[in-house]
PDB file of C-alpha atoms in Angstrom:
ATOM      1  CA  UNK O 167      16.856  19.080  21.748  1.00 41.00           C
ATOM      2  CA  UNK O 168      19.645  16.675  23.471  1.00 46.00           C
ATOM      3  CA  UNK O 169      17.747  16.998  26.658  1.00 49.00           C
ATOM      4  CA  UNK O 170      14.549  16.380  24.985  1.00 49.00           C
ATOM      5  CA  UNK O 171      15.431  13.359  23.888  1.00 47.00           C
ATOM      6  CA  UNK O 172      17.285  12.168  26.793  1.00 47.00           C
ATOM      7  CA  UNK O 173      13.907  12.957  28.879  1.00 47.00           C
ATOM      8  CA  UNK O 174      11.477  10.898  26.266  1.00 46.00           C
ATOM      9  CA  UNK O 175      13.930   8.385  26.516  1.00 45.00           C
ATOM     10  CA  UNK O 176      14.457   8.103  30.244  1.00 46.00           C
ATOM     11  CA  UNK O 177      10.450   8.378  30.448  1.00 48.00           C
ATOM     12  CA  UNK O 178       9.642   5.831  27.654  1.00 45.00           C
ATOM     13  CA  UNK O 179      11.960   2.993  29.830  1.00 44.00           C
ATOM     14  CA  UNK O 180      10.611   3.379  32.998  1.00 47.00           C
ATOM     15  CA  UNK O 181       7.396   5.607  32.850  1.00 52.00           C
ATOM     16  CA  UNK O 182       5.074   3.714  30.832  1.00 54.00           C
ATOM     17  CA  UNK O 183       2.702   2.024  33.112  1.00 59.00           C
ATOM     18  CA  UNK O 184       2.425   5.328  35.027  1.00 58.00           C
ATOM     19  CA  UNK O 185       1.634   7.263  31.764  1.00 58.00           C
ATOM     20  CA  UNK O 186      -1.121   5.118  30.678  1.00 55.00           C
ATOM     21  CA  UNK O 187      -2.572   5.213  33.938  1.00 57.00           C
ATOM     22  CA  UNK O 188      -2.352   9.356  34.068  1.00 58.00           C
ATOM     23  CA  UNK O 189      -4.030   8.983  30.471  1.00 56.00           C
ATOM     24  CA  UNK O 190      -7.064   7.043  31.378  1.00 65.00           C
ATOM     25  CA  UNK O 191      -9.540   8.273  33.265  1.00 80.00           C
ATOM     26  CA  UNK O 192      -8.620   6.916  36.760  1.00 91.00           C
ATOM     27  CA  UNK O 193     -10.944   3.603  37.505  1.00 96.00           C
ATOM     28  CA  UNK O 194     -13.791   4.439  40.329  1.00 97.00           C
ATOM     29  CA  UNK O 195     -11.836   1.678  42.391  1.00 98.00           C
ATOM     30  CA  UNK O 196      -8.595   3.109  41.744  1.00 97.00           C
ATOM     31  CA  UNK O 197      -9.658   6.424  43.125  1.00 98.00           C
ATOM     32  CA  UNK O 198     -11.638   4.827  45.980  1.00 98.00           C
ATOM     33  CA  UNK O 199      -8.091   3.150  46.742  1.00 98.00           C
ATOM     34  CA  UNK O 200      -5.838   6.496  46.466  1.00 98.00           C
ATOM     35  CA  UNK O 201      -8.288   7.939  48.816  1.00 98.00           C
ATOM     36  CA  UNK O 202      -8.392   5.028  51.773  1.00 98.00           C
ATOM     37  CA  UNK O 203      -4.702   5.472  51.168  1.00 98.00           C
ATOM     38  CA  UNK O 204      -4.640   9.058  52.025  1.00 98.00           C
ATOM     39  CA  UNK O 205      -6.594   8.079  55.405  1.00 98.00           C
ATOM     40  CA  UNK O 206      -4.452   5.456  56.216  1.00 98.00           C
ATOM     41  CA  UNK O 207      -1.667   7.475  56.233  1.00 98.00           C
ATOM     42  CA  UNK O 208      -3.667  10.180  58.425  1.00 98.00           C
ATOM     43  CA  UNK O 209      -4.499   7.729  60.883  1.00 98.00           C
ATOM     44  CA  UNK O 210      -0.737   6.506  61.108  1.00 98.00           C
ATOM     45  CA  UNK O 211       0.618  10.191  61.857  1.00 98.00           C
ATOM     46  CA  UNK O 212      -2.109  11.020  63.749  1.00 98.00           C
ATOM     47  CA  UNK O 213      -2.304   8.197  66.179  1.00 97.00           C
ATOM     48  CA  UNK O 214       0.784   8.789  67.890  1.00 97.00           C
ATOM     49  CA  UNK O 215       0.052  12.570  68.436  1.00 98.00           C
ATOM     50  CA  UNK O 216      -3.877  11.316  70.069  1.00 98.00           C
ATOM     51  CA  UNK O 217      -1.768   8.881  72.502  1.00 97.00           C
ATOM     52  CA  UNK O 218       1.036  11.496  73.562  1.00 97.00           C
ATOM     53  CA  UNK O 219      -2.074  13.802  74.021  1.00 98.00           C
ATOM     54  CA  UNK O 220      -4.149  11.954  76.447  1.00 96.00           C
ATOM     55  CA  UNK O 221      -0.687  10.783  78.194  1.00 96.00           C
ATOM     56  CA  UNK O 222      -0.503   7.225  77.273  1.00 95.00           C
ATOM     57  CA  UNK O 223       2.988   7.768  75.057  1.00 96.00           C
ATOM     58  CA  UNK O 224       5.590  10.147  76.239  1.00 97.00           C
ATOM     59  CA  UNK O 225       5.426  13.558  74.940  1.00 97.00           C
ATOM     60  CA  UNK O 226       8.311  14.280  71.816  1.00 97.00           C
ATOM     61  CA  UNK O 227       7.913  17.022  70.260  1.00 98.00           C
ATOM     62  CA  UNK O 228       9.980  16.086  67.393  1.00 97.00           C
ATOM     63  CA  UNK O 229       7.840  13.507  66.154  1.00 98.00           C
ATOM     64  CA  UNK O 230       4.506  16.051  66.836  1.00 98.00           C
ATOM     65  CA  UNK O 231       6.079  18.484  64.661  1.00 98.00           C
ATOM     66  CA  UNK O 232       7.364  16.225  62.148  1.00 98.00           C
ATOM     67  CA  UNK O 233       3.868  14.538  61.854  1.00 98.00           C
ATOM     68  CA  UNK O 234       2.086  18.040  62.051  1.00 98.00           C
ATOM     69  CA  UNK O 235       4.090  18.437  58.731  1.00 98.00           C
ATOM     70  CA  UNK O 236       3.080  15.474  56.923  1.00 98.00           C
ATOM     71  CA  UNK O 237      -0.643  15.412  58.106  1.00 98.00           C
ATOM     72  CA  UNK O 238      -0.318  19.795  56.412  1.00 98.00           C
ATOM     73  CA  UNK O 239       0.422  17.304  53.215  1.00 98.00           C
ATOM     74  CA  UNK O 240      -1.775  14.693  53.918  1.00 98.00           C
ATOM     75  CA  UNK O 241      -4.947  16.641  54.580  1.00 98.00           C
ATOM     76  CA  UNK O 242      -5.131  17.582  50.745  1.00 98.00           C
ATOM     77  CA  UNK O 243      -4.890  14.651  49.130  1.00 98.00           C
ATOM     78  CA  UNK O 244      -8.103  12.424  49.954  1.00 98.00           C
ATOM     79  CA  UNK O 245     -10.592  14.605  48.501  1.00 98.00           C
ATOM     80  CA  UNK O 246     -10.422  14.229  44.638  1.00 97.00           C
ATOM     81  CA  UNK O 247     -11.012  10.381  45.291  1.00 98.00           C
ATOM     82  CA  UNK O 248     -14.691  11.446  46.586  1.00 98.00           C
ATOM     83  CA  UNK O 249     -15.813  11.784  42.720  1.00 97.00           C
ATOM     84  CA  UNK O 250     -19.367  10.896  41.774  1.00 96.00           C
ATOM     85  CA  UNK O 251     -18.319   7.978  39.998  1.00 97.00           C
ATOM     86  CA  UNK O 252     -17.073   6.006  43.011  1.00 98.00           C
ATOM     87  CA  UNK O 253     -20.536   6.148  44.814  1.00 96.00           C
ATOM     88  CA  UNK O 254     -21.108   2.195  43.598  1.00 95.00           C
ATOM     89  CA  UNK O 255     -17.749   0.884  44.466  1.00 98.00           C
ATOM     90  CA  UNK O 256     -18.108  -0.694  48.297  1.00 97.00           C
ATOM     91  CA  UNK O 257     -16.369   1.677  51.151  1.00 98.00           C
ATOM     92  CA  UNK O 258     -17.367   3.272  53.962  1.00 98.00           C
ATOM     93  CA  UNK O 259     -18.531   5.777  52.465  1.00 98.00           C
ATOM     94  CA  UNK O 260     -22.168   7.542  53.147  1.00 98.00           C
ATOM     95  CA  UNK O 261     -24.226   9.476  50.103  1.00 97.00           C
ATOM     96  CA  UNK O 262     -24.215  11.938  52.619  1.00 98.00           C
ATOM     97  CA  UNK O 263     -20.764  12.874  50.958  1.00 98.00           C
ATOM     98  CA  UNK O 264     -22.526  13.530  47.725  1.00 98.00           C
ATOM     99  CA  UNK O 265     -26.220  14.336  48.853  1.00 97.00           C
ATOM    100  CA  UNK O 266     -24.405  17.586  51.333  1.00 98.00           C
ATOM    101  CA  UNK O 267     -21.066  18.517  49.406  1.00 98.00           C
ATOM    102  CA  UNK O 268     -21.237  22.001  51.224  1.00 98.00           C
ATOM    103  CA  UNK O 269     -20.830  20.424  54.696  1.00 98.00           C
ATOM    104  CA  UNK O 270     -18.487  17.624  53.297  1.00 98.00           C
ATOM    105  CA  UNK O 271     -16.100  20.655  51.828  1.00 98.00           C
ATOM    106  CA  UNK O 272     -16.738  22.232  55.300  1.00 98.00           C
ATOM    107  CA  UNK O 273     -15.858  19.246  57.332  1.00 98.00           C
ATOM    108  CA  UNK O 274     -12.424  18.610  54.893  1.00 98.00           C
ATOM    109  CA  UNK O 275     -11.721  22.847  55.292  1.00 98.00           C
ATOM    110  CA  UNK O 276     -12.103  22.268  59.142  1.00 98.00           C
ATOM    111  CA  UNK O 277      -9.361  19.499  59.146  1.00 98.00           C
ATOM    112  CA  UNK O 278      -6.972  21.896  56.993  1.00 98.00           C
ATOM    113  CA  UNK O 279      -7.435  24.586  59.442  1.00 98.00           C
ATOM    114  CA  UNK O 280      -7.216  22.237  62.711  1.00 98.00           C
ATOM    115  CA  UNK O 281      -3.925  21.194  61.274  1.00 98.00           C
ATOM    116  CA  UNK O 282      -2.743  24.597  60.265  1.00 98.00           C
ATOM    117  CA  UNK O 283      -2.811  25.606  64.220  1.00 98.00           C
ATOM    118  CA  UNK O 284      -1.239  22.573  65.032  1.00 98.00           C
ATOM    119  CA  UNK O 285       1.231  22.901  62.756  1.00 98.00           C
ATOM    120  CA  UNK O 286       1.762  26.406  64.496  1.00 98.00           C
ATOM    121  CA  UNK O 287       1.762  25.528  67.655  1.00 98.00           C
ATOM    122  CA  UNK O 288       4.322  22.542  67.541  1.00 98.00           C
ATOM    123  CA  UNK O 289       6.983  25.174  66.359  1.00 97.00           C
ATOM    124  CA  UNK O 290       6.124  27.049  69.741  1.00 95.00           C
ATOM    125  CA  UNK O 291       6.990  25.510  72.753  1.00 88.00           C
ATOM    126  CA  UNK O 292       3.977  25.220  75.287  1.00 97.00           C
ATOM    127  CA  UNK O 293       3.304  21.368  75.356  1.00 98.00           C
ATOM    128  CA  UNK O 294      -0.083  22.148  76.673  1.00 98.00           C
ATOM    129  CA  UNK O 295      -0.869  23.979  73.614  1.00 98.00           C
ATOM    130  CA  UNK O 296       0.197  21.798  71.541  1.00 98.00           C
ATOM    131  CA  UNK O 297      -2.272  18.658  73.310  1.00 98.00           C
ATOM    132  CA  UNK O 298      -4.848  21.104  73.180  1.00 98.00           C
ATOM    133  CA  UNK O 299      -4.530  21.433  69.673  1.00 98.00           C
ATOM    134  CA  UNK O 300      -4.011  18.038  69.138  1.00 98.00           C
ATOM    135  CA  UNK O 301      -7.474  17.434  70.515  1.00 98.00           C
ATOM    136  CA  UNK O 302      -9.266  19.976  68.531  1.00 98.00           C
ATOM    137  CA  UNK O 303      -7.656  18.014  65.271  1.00 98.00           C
ATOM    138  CA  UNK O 304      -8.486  14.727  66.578  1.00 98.00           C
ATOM    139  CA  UNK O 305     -12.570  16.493  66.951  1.00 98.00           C
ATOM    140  CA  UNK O 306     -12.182  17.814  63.181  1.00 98.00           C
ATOM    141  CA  UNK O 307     -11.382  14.182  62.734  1.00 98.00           C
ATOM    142  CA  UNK O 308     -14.508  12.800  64.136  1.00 97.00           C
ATOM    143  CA  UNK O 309     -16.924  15.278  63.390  1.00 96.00           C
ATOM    144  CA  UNK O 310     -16.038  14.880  59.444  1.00 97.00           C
ATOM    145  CA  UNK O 311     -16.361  10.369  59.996  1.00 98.00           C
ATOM    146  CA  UNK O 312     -19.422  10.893  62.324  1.00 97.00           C
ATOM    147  CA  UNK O 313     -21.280  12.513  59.495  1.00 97.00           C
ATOM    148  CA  UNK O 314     -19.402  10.793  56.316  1.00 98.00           C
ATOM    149  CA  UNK O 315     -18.189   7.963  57.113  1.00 98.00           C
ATOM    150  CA  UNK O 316     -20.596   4.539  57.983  1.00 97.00           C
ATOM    151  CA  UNK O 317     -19.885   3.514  61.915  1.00 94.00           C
ATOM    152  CA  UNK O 318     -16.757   1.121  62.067  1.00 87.00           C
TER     153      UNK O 318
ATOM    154  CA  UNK P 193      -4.148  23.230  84.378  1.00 41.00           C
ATOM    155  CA  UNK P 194      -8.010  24.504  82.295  1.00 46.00           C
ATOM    156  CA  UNK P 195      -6.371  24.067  78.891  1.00 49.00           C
ATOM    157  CA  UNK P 196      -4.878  20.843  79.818  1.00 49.00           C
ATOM    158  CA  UNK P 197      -8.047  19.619  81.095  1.00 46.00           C
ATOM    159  CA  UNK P 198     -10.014  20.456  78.272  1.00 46.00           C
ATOM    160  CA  UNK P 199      -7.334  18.795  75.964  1.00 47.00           C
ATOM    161  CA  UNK P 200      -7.713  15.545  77.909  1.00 46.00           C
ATOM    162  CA  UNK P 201     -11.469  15.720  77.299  1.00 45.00           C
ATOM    163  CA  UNK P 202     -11.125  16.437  73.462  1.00 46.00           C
ATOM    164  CA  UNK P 203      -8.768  13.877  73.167  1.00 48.00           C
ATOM    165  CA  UNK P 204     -10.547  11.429  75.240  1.00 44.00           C
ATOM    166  CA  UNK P 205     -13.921  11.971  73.424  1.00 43.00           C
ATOM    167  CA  UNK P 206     -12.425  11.505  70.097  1.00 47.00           C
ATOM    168  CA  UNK P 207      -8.799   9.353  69.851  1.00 52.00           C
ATOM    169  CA  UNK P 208      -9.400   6.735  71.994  1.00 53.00           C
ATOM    170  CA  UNK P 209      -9.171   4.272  68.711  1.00 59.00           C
ATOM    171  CA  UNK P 210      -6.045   6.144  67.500  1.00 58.00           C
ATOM    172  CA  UNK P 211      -4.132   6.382  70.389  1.00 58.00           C
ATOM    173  CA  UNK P 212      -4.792   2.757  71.617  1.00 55.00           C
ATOM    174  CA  UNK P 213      -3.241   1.430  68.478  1.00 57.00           C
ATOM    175  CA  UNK P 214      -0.306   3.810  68.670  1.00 59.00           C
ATOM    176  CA  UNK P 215       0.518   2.330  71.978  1.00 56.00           C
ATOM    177  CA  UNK P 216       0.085  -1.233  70.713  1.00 65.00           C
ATOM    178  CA  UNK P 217       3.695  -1.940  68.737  1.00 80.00           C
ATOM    179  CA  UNK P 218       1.856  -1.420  65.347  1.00 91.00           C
ATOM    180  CA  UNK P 219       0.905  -5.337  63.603  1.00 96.00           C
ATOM    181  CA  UNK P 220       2.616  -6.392  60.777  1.00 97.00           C
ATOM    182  CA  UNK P 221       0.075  -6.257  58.476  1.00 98.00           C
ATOM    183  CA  UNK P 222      -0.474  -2.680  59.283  1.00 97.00           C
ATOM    184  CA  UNK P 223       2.585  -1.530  58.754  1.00 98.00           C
ATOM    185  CA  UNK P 224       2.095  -3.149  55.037  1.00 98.00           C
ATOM    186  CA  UNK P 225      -1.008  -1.535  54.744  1.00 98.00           C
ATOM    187  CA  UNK P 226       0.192   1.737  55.416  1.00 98.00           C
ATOM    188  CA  UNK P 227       3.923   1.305  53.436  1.00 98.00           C
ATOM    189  CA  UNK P 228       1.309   0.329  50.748  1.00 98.00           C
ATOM    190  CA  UNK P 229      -0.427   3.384  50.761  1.00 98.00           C
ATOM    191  CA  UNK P 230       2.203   5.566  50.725  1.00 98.00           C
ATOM    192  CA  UNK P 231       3.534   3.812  47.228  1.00 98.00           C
ATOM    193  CA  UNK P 232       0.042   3.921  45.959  1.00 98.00           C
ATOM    194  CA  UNK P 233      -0.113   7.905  46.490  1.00 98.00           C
ATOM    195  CA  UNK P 234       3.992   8.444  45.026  1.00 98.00           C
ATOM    196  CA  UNK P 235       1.873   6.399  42.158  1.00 98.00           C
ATOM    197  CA  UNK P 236      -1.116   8.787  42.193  1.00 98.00           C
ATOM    198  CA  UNK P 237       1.268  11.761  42.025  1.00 98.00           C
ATOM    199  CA  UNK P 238       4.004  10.723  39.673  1.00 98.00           C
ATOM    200  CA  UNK P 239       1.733   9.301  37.146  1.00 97.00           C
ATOM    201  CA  UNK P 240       0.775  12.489  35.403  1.00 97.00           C
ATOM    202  CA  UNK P 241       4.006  13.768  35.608  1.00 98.00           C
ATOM    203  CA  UNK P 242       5.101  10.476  33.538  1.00 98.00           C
ATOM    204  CA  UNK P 243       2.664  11.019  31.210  1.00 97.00           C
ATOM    205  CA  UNK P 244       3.745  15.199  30.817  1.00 97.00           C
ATOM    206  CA  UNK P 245       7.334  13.853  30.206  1.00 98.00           C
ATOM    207  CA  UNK P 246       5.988  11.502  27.468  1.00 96.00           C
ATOM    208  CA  UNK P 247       4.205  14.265  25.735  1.00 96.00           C
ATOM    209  CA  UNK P 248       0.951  12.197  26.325  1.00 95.00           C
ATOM    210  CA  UNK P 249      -0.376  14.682  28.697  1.00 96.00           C
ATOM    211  CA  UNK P 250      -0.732  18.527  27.980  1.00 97.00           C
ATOM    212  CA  UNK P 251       2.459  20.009  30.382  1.00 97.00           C
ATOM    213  CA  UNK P 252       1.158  21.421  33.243  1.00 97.00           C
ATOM    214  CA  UNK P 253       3.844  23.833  35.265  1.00 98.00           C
ATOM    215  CA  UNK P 254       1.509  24.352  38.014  1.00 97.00           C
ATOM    216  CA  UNK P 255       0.633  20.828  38.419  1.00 98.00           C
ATOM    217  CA  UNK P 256       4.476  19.279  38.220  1.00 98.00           C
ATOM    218  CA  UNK P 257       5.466  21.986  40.896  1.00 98.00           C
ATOM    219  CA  UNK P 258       2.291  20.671  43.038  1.00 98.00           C
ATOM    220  CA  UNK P 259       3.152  17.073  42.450  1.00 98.00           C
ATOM    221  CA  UNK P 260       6.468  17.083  43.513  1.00 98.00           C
ATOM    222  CA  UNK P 261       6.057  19.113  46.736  1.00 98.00           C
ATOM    223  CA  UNK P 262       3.405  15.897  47.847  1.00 98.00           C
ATOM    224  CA  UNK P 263       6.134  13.629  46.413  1.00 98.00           C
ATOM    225  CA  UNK P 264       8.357  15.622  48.781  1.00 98.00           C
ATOM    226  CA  UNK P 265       6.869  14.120  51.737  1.00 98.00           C
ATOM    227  CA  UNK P 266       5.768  11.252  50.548  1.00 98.00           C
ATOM    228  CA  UNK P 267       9.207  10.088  49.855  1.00 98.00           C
ATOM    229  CA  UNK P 268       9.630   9.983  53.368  1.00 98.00           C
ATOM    230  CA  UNK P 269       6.846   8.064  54.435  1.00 98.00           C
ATOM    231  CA  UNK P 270       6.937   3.865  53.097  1.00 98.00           C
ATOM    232  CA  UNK P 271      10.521   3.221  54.938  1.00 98.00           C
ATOM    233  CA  UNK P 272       9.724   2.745  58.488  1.00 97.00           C
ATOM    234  CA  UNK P 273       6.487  -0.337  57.004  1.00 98.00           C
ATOM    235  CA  UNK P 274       9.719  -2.367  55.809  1.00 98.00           C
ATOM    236  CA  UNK P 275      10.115  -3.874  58.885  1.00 97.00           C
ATOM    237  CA  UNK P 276      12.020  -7.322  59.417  1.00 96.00           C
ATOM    238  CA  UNK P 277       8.238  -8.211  61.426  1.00 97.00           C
ATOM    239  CA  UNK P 278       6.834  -7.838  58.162  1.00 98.00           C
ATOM    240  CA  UNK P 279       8.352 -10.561  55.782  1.00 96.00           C
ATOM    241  CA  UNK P 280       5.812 -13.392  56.107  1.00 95.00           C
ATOM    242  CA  UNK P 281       3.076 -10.863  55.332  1.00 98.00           C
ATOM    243  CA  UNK P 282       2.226 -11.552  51.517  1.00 97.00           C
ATOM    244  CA  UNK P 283       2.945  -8.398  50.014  1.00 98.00           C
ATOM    245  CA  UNK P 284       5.901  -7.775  46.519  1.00 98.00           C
ATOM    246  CA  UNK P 285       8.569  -6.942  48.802  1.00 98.00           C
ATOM    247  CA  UNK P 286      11.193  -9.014  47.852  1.00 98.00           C
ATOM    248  CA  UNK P 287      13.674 -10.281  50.314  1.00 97.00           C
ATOM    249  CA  UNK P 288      16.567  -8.470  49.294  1.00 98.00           C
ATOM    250  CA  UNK P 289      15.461  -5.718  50.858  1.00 98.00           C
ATOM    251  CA  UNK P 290      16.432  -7.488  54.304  1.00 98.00           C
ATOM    252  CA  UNK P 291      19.451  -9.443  52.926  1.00 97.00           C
ATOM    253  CA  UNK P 292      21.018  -6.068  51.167  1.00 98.00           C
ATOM    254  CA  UNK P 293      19.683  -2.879  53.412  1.00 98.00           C
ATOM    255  CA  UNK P 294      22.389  -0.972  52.791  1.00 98.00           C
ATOM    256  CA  UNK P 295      21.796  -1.035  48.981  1.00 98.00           C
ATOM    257  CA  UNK P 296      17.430  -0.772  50.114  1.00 98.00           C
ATOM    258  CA  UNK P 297      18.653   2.595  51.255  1.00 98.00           C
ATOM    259  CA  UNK P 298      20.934   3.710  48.978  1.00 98.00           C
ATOM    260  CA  UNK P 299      17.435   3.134  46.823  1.00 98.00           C
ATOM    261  CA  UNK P 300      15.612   5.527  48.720  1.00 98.00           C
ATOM    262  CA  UNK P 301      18.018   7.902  49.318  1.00 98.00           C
ATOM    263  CA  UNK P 302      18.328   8.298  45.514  1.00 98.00           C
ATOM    264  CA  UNK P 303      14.610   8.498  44.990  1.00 98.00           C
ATOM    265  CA  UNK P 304      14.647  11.367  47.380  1.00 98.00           C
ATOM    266  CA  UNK P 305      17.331  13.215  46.120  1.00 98.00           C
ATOM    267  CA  UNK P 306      15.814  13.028  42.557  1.00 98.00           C
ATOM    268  CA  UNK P 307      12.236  14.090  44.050  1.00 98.00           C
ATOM    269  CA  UNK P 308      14.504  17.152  45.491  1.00 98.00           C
ATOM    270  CA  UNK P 309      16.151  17.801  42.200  1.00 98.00           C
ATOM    271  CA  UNK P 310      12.752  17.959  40.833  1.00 98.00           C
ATOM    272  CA  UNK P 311      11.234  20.561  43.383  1.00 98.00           C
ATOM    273  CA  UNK P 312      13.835  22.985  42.632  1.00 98.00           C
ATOM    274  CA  UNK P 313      13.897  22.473  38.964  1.00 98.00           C
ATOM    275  CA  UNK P 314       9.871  23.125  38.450  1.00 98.00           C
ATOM    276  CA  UNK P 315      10.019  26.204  40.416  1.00 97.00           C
ATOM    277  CA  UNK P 316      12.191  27.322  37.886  1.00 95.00           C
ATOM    278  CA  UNK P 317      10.691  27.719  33.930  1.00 88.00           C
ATOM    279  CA  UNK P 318      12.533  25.013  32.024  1.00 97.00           C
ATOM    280  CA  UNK P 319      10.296  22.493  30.757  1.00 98.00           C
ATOM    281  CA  UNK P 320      12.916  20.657  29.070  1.00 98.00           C
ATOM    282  CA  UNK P 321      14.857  20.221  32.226  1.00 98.00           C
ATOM    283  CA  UNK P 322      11.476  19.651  34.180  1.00 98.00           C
ATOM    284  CA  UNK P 323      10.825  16.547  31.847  1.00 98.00           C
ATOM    285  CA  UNK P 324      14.524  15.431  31.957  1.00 98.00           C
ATOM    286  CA  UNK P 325      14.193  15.652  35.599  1.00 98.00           C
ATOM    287  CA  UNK P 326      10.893  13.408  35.687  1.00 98.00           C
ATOM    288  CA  UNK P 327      12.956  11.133  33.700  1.00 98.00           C
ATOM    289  CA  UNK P 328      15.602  10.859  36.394  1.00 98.00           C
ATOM    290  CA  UNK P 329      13.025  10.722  39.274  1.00 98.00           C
ATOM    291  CA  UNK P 330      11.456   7.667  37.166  1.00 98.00           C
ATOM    292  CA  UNK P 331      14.142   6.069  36.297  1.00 98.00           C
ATOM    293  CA  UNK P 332      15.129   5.992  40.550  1.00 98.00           C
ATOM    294  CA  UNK P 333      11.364   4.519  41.294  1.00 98.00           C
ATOM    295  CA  UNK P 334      12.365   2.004  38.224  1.00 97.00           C
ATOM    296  CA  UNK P 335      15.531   0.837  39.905  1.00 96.00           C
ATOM    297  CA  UNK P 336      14.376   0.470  42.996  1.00 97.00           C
ATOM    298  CA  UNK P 337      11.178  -1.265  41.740  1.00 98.00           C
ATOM    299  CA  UNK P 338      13.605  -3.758  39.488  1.00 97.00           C
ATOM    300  CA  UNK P 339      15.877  -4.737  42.492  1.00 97.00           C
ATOM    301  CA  UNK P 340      13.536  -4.821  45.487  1.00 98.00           C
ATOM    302  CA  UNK P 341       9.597  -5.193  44.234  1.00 98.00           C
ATOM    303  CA  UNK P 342       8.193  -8.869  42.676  1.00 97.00           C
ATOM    304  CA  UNK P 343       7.840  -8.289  38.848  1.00 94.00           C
ATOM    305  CA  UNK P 344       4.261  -6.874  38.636  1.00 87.00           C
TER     306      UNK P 344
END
């Protein structure tokens, strides 16, 4: 009961805004934000690993592994924010994402997978398996924007 | 020399955006953008667990324990966007997170040790000390908020 309290109490201080925003029914623009947020953060871990790949920054695999980690994170969280309700709310976003939600889930399952392996193979040691792998994300990548996502 | 071929070609094909602005020393206002996205996803993620704590939200086991393996990671991820670069960018960052690092880390290091406290606590089946844990891990995002973060 002492620890009840102490937790509604902590909560009630310093959780409220949160709360009220679990409550609600997230805003169309709020999810549209979470899920450019999710990308952004995807293109920051990912970049590095596409430069090291074709050569242009010095191989560390450190970082690739580390990054590998965060992108096995990453790669879950952007898909919620693709509800039905968002379609009106300006992004780069094509109805394709809504008119073919097989091939979008397909696309989204591909990325999991392609950073699954690369996951894998940046605990092994065979740098050239590791770019390899870092190219067949960066294709999982492009495939899913060349059919979702309106040309930048 | 075949695989490492073919990984050039992948890569070339499709990371030729990502990799170019790897190798440019990232912009200011990018590293904002993506220090910004990470807080709006900790947001996204601790929000429901807020409003469990509260009682506002029906308590979810599977859906704390979910939460604050993301959180685990995301933790990790705003830190490196704080850079000294970045303090004519308009964003709430306030400057004491220059002036006082030591104390800007001490901030972190605390949120991260609370989002630890809370992995380990919902893989266990106490939902008291699950919400008295969400409490702490609030109270940690509160502090730092308070001391480093424009009022909102």
């Amino acid at each position: 009961m002492k620890r009840k309290l102490l937790a509604a109490t902590a909560v009630a201080c310093v959780g409220a805004a949160w709360a009220l925003d679990a409550l609600a029914q997230a805003k169309p623009e709020t999810l549209v934000k979470q899920r450019q947020a999710a990308m952004t953060l995807q293109g920051k871990y990912f970049g590095p690993l596409a430069g090291m790949a074709q050569g242009k920054l010095p191989y560390d695999a450190s970082i690739v592994q580390r990054n590998a980690g965060y992108l096995d994170v990453l790669d879950k969280l952007p898909w919620d924010g693709f509800d039905p309700r968002t379609r009106d709310v300006k992004s780069a976003a094509l109805p394709a994402i809504w008119n073919e939600p097989a091939k979008f889930r397909e696309a989204q399952e591909r990325l999991q997978s392609e950073v699954s392996r690369l996951v894998s193979a940046s605990k092994g040691g065979d740098e050239g398996a590791v770019k390899a792998q870092i190219g067949a994300l960066g294709k999982a990548c492009g495939n899913c924007h060349e059919n979702f996502r309106e040309k930048q």
